[in-house]
Amino acid sequence: MTPSETKKVFILRNNDLGDVLLTTPLVRGLKKNFPEAKVFMGVGDWARPLVENNPDLDGIIKMNAPWHNKQNCRFPANSPMTFLQGLFYVLISKESQFLRKQKYTHGIDVLGSRQGSWLLRRSRIPHRFGVRGYAGGDKTCEKCVDFVENCKVAESALAFIPLLGGQEKVDSRPILSLNTKELEEADKNWGKTSKNSKRIIIAPGAGFPEKSWGNDRFTKLVEILYNRTNHQIRIIGSMEDRNRIDFNMNGSSGHRVLNYCGKLSLRQSAALVSRSDFAISNSSITMHWAGSYKIPSITILGECYESAKLHQEQWGHPNGIVLGKETSENVFELPQPNEIYAKVNLLLSNE
């Protein structure tokens, strides 16, 4: 694929929110290297808001493919049921049939799964690209990116560009384009702040309990921040996250602590993060929103993670730090709220 060719590229990313957002640098990179190319992205309905209004995309394709996500994949990745559901989706789903009619010239399965490779092949895409050494499917691809465990996910996605013949480098920071109305609404939701008051986002939600730092710890952290600082605190997440932090929102806290869980859309939540001074979350989409807008952040891992350093290498951003266990160094305990508070003060003082 040369810069002078007009090609139609399909990027498959039917995965979770963070995965989708971290693919946006690849989209920009393709447009930068191949200005005449038409670039489309296939995502699940749950992630569509993250790529809407993206100036580098020529279209968003509905791809609710039932593998490698927490939304409609109900069985383990390599289970017989996932195999069958994936096969049926590829062979008979309306979404697969629609994809086949689009006549893409190049297809990229960013995750690199066997089901993804089936879909690209079934869609008769002549030039197919995948990942070698992760979830299968590389045998039917023209070229592959090698899976490297300690490589950042966004940078791994950018590695597809030279496989297609591109040479220009692209920043790996994720991209979410917000409009003026969304930003003005976020400013209104924050309200006025004083010189000694920072805007802090708290996002206690996680994909499953073992990924979470814990509701009690988040509650204690909010109490500490409220009692020891003048900072404004906004809690974001889904309706399921609304009661994770047990704090008196309607009493003496006034408007300094407000719980927006279940009240804001994905894009509204992202806008609120973009107007913040600091973000604290589990390993979730919030850490990537903070990375996108260069907001300092702390990501706190749950019990299921054995290495905060590895997580930083895979998913972290330059303005954020990841805290958690480090079993290879005999650190088996999760950080406590007072430790996180101290880190927040240190990072804010360096701003």
XYZ file of C-alpha atoms in Angstrom:
351
model
C 0.000 0.000 0.000
C 1.646 3.232 -1.128
C 0.693 6.822 -0.236
C -0.608 7.410 -3.784
C -3.063 4.489 -3.690
C -6.692 4.976 -2.689
C -7.495 2.096 -0.411
C -10.408 1.132 1.784
C -9.208 -0.007 5.201
C -11.301 -1.792 7.812
C -10.095 -1.892 11.429
C -11.749 -4.494 13.658
C -12.002 -3.518 17.343
C -15.064 -5.258 18.807
C -13.433 -5.130 22.229
C -13.797 -3.133 25.437
C -13.786 0.645 25.851
C -10.095 1.128 26.615
C -9.086 -1.137 23.735
C -11.145 0.922 21.303
C -9.870 4.292 22.504
C -6.254 3.115 22.295
C -6.774 2.259 18.628
C -7.487 5.889 17.661
C -3.767 6.708 17.153
C -3.666 3.946 14.515
C -6.577 5.599 12.714
C -4.760 8.942 12.709
C -1.552 7.264 11.617
C -3.228 5.641 8.630
C -4.656 8.966 7.534
C -1.322 10.701 8.009
C 0.587 8.106 5.999
C -2.084 7.443 3.386
C -4.137 10.652 2.979
C -6.274 9.244 0.170
C -7.206 6.082 2.054
C -10.727 5.576 3.372
C -10.573 4.286 6.938
C -13.453 2.544 8.717
C -13.615 1.076 12.206
C -15.789 -1.809 13.381
C -16.833 -1.506 17.043
C -19.553 -2.756 19.366
C -22.504 -0.500 20.162
C -21.113 -0.014 23.665
C -17.977 1.705 22.325
C -19.405 3.711 19.439
C -19.524 7.028 21.378
C -15.735 6.883 21.782
C -15.123 7.135 18.039
C -18.015 9.364 17.013
C -16.923 12.687 15.483
C -13.413 11.337 14.996
C -12.058 13.482 12.122
C -9.770 10.683 10.920
C -12.544 8.128 10.408
C -14.592 7.838 7.233
C -17.155 5.597 8.884
C -18.072 3.489 11.917
C -19.254 -0.059 11.283
C -21.585 -1.899 13.689
C -19.629 -4.943 14.912
C -21.162 -6.577 17.994
C -18.957 -9.609 17.506
C -19.182 -11.973 20.537
C -15.521 -12.497 21.369
C -12.832 -10.834 23.485
C -15.046 -8.320 25.271
C -17.028 -8.126 28.521
C -20.247 -6.886 26.923
C -21.608 -9.783 24.858
C -18.955 -12.483 25.268
C -20.386 -14.714 27.996
C -17.845 -17.529 27.956
C -14.030 -17.870 28.272
C -12.053 -16.834 25.196
C -11.049 -20.378 24.209
C -14.227 -22.201 25.264
C -16.294 -24.296 22.815
C -19.247 -21.923 23.233
C -17.164 -18.891 22.272
C -15.883 -20.882 19.279
C -19.436 -21.686 18.151
C -20.834 -18.204 18.784
C -17.946 -16.666 16.879
C -18.384 -19.075 13.990
C -22.119 -18.406 13.739
C -21.520 -14.649 13.863
C -18.994 -14.825 11.034
C -21.131 -17.116 8.865
C -24.691 -15.875 9.288
C -24.931 -12.568 11.174
C -26.333 -9.527 9.376
C -23.294 -7.522 10.481
C -20.940 -10.013 8.862
C -23.021 -10.041 5.695
C -22.967 -6.253 5.564
C -19.202 -6.191 6.009
C -18.779 -8.578 3.100
C -20.574 -6.149 0.767
C -18.256 -3.221 1.553
C -15.333 -4.512 -0.526
C -12.511 -3.401 1.738
C -9.020 -3.766 0.325
C -7.215 -3.986 3.674
C -8.347 -5.422 6.994
C -6.664 -5.079 10.388
C -7.621 -7.204 13.385
C -5.926 -5.154 16.107
C -6.439 -7.747 18.848
C -5.401 -10.630 16.614
C -7.906 -13.433 17.250
C -8.868 -16.502 15.273
C -12.453 -15.268 15.065
C -11.274 -11.901 13.794
C -9.234 -13.556 11.074
C -12.266 -15.650 10.098
C -14.316 -12.466 9.785
C -11.759 -10.690 7.600
C -11.412 -13.751 5.395
C -15.165 -14.298 5.174
C -15.483 -10.639 4.127
C -13.140 -11.352 1.201
C -10.665 -8.681 2.225
C -7.570 -9.485 0.141
C -4.914 -7.912 2.390
C -5.364 -9.039 6.005
C -3.214 -8.105 9.016
C -3.217 -9.608 12.514
C -1.142 -10.395 15.586
C 1.233 -13.301 15.972
C 1.572 -14.942 19.376
C -1.550 -13.772 21.190
C -4.993 -15.209 20.330
C -4.465 -17.094 17.076
C -5.592 -16.205 13.590
C -2.213 -15.111 12.262
C -1.939 -18.061 9.851
C -4.495 -16.569 7.461
C -2.982 -13.068 7.534
C -0.688 -11.534 4.942
C 1.482 -9.897 7.614
C 1.431 -9.769 11.408
C 2.574 -7.672 14.324
C 4.384 -9.741 16.958
C 2.765 -9.691 20.396
C 5.121 -8.231 23.015
C 3.805 -8.389 26.585
C 5.522 -5.257 27.911
C 4.728 -3.069 24.903
C 2.048 -0.398 25.220
C -1.198 -1.403 23.542
C -1.442 1.819 21.513
C 2.124 1.441 20.264
C 1.445 -2.165 19.297
C -1.470 -0.958 17.188
C 0.736 1.649 15.500
C 3.067 -1.184 14.442
C 0.546 -2.052 11.720
C 1.393 1.132 9.833
C 4.855 0.068 8.588
C 3.365 -3.306 7.588
C 1.155 -1.382 5.184
C 4.109 0.668 3.924
C 3.806 3.783 6.071
C 6.860 5.487 7.567
C 5.699 8.638 9.348
C 5.602 8.438 13.152
C 2.448 9.170 15.128
C 1.902 10.106 18.780
C 0.463 7.113 20.659
C -1.774 9.266 22.869
C -5.470 8.267 22.446
C -7.836 10.666 20.705
C -11.407 11.576 21.648
C -12.713 14.659 19.877
C -15.181 16.609 22.030
C -17.334 19.465 20.769
C -17.832 22.912 22.288
C -21.217 22.040 23.785
C -19.809 18.995 25.582
C -16.943 21.024 27.026
C -19.207 23.865 28.145
C -21.501 21.368 29.879
C -18.486 19.868 31.671
C -17.437 23.306 32.925
C -20.964 23.846 34.221
C -20.937 20.489 36.027
C -17.660 21.400 37.715
C -18.762 24.869 38.738
C -16.416 27.523 40.071
C -13.161 26.667 41.792
C -10.802 28.735 43.908
C -7.032 29.059 43.764
C -6.531 26.374 46.427
C -9.151 24.008 45.039
C -8.451 21.389 42.387
C -10.920 19.403 40.301
C -10.537 15.697 41.078
C -12.266 12.826 39.283
C -12.935 9.573 41.148
C -14.021 6.561 39.071
C -14.647 3.478 41.268
C -16.040 1.181 38.561
C -14.257 -1.875 37.174
C -15.047 -4.655 34.721
C -15.279 -7.225 37.522
C -14.678 -7.153 41.325
C -11.126 -8.534 41.230
C -10.067 -5.582 39.036
C -11.274 -3.072 41.608
C -9.264 -1.436 44.380
C -12.399 -1.781 46.502
C -15.487 0.267 47.384
C -14.475 0.761 51.025
C -11.043 2.069 50.057
C -12.523 4.506 47.533
C -15.021 5.699 50.150
C -12.246 6.291 52.682
C -10.185 8.169 50.082
C -13.108 10.501 49.303
C -13.552 11.132 53.039
C -9.858 11.998 53.408
C -9.867 14.318 50.406
C -13.012 16.040 51.635
C -11.810 16.492 55.209
C -8.212 17.517 54.489
C -8.530 19.606 51.316
C -10.769 22.132 49.570
C -10.803 20.165 46.345
C -13.881 19.614 44.193
C -14.655 15.901 43.705
C -16.786 14.396 40.941
C -17.559 10.676 40.942
C -18.236 9.133 37.528
C -19.274 5.731 36.250
C -22.339 3.700 35.285
C -25.538 3.331 37.282
C -24.039 0.136 38.738
C -21.271 2.262 40.253
C -23.568 4.767 41.946
C -23.466 3.183 45.414
C -19.832 2.094 45.405
C -18.776 5.161 47.380
C -20.773 5.483 50.599
C -20.413 9.175 51.320
C -22.914 11.788 52.451
C -23.447 13.572 49.151
C -26.430 15.666 50.211
C -25.307 16.748 53.662
C -22.400 18.912 54.708
C -20.425 18.155 51.535
C -22.490 20.740 49.635
C -21.364 20.856 46.041
C -17.775 19.836 46.674
C -18.585 16.132 46.258
C -21.080 15.180 43.558
C -21.934 11.705 42.304
C -22.619 11.623 38.558
C -22.641 7.828 38.207
C -25.425 6.809 35.834
C -26.228 10.443 35.030
C -23.655 11.121 32.332
C -23.037 9.489 28.983
C -19.593 8.211 28.024
C -18.817 11.414 26.167
C -20.113 13.611 28.994
C -17.926 11.698 31.445
C -14.927 12.091 29.146
C -15.582 15.830 28.936
C -15.684 16.063 32.727
C -12.288 14.325 32.878
C -10.895 16.665 30.217
C -11.725 19.652 32.436
C -10.288 18.112 35.610
C -6.929 18.583 37.315
C -6.521 14.996 38.477
C -8.128 11.565 38.023
C -8.149 8.501 40.282
C -9.574 5.221 39.033
C -9.302 1.480 38.699
C -7.830 0.180 35.465
C -10.685 1.455 33.306
C -11.583 3.861 30.523
C -11.033 6.804 32.890
C -7.263 6.232 32.960
C -7.264 6.458 29.151
C -9.402 9.598 29.095
C -6.885 11.156 31.465
C -4.098 10.060 29.134
C -5.893 11.507 26.139
C -6.179 14.964 27.714
C -2.803 14.905 29.537
C -4.488 14.929 32.950
C -2.294 13.647 35.823
C -3.764 10.442 37.177
C -3.388 7.523 39.533
C -4.634 4.109 38.459
C -5.033 1.680 41.357
C -5.072 -2.008 40.536
C -7.162 -4.704 42.168
C -6.265 -8.087 43.607
C -6.093 -9.883 40.257
C -3.048 -7.923 39.066
C 0.396 -9.100 40.103
C 2.519 -6.278 38.670
C 1.798 -2.552 38.616
C 4.983 -2.019 36.609
C 3.843 -4.366 33.837
C 0.435 -2.702 33.756
C 2.115 0.682 33.408
C 4.190 -0.644 30.523
C 1.142 -2.063 28.747
C -1.589 0.452 29.488
C -0.098 3.485 31.216
C 0.259 7.066 29.969
C 3.029 9.654 30.459
C 0.974 11.807 32.852
C -0.201 8.907 34.995
C 1.128 6.345 37.432
C -0.121 2.839 38.221
C -0.100 1.514 41.783
C -0.735 -1.996 43.030
C 0.955 -5.247 43.928
C 4.443 -6.169 42.732
C 4.680 -9.843 43.570
C 8.134 -10.284 42.019
C 9.402 -7.814 44.640
C 7.373 -9.377 47.489
C 4.801 -6.563 47.524
C 1.518 -8.426 48.000
C -0.643 -5.724 49.587
C -2.676 -3.090 47.781
C -1.995 0.562 48.662
C -4.136 2.115 51.376
C -6.207 5.333 51.076
C -3.695 7.389 53.094
C -0.934 6.331 50.699
C -2.995 7.367 47.698
C -3.788 10.703 49.352
C -0.078 11.329 49.884
C 0.636 10.508 46.220
C -2.123 12.862 45.076
C -0.670 15.711 47.139
C 2.817 15.037 45.809
C 1.730 14.964 42.183
C -0.458 18.045 42.487
C 2.358 19.977 44.167
C 4.578 19.232 41.175
C 2.085 20.719 38.740
